[in-house]
XYZ file of C-alpha atoms in Angstrom:
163
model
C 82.067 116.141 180.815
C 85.793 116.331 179.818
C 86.530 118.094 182.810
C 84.721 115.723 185.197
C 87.419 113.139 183.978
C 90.002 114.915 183.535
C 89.825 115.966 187.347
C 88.968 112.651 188.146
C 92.372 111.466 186.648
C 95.041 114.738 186.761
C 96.503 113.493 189.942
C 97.495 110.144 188.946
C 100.718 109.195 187.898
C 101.126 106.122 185.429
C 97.841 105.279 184.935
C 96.760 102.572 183.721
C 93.180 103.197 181.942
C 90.917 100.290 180.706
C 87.977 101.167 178.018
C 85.389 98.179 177.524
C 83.284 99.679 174.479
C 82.326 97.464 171.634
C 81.979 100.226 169.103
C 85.501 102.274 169.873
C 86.095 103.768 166.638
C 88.836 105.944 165.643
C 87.288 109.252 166.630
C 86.979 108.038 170.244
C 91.152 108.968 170.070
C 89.328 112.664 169.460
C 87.908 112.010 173.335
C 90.925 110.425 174.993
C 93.101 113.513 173.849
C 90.511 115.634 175.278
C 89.319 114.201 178.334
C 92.913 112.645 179.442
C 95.903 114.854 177.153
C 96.505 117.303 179.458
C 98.117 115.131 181.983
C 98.139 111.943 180.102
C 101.838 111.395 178.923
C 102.282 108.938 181.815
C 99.098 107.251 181.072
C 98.433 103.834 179.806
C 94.884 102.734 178.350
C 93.770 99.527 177.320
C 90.691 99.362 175.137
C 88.857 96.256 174.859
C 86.337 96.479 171.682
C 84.649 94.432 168.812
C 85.217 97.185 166.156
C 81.594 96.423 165.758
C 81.297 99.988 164.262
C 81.610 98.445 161.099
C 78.043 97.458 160.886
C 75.303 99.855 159.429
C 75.540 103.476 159.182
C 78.360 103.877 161.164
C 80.546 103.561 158.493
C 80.045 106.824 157.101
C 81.262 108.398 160.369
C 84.922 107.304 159.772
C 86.953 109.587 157.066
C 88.766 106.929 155.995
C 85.733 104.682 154.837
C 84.719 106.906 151.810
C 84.068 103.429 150.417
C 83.409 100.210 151.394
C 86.502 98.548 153.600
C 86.899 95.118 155.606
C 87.438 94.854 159.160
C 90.856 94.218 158.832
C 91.458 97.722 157.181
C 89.813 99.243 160.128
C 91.484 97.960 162.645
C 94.774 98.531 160.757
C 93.861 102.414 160.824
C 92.856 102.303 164.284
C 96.442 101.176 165.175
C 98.201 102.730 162.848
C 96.299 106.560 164.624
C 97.268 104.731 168.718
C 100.621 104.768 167.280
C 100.743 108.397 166.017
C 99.268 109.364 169.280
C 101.969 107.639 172.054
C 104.786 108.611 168.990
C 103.669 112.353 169.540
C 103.911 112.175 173.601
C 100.700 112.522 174.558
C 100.332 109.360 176.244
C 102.528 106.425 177.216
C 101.200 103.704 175.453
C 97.656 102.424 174.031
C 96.607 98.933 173.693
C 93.921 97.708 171.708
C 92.104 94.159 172.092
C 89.978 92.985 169.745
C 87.809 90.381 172.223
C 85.594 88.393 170.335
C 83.526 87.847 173.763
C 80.356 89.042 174.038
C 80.025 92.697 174.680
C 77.637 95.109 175.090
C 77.847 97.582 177.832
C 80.961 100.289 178.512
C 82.999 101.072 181.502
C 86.001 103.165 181.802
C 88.182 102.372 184.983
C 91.356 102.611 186.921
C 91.558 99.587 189.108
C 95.421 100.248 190.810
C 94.708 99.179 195.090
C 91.777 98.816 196.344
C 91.680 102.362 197.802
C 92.679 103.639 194.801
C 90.620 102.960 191.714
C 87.848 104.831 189.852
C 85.284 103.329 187.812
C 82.442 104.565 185.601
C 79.752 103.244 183.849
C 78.929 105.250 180.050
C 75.596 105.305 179.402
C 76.866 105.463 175.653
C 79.138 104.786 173.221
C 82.550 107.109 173.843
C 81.689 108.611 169.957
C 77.743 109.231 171.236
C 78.260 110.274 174.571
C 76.208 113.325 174.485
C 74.675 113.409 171.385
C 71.560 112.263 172.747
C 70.725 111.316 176.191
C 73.452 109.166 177.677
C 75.879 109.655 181.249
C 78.834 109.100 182.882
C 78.469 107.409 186.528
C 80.775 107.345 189.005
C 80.184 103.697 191.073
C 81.786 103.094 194.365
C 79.999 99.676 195.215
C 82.540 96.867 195.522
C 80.707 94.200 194.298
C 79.987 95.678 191.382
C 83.437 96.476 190.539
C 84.401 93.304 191.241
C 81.934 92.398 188.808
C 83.060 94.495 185.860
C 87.137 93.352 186.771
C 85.558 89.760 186.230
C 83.707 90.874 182.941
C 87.463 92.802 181.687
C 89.012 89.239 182.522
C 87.184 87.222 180.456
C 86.826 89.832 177.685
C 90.983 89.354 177.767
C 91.095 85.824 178.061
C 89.026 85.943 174.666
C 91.189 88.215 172.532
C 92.228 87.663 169.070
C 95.509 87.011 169.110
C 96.904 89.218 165.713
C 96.411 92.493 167.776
């Protein structure tokens, strides 16, 4: 799976990456490094969540929850690890939105001309990809990407503004 991606991206210079999944966590920095570190200094990704990992039994995935924290907290952490990561040169820079649109499904996309862009639906969560029965699909159909750019665009237009 990592390699599918990585192949995907290793030619691409300056990259800008978008992530739309509502339960990002940070763990999901574990994939990034993996599927994108090897030729991601020049990359940029924006990742558009809820941090709605919070909820349930989630929590006990994240280390840093041994006991109960607010959102705030999280999301604090979460930043706080982006930072550590573009500090350390292993990619350019990492943006995090916090939209409170609605969201539910995930997409991972390059959108840079319109002969150049790759787009993929996850069938999963980036920290459950795998760990049951989920996929990665590659879509080529136009409309649909045109579709999921619309979707990204309001989920920015709907951003809290203190991230």
């Amino acid at each position: 799976m990592f390699d599918l991606l990585r192949d995907e991206f290793r030619t691409e210079k300056n990259a800008e990456i978008f992530i739309i999944d509502p339960y990002f966590t940070s763990d999901d920095f574990n994939f990034l490094i993996n599927a994108f570190g090897q030729y991601g200094e020049s990359y940029t990704f924006h990742i558009i969540t809820k941090y709605e990992f919070i909820k349930g039994k989630a929590k006990a995935k994240l280390p840093f929850m041994k006991t109960k924290v607010d959102k705030q907290t999280v999301i604090n952490e979460t930043l706080k690890i982006s930072k550590n990561i573009t500090r350390g040169g292993i990619f350019k820079e990492i943006n995090l939105y916090h939209s409170t649109f609605r969201m539910h499904d995930r997409y991972l996309f390059m959108n840079k001309e319109k002969n150049n862009n790759k787009f993929f639906v996850l069938g999963a969560s980036l920290n459950q990809l795998f760990e049951n029965y989920s996929y990665i699909i590659r879509t080529t159909d136009n409309h649909f990407k045109n579709i999921i750019l619309s979707y990204t665009k309001k989920l920015l237009e709907n951003v809290k503004k203190n991230h």
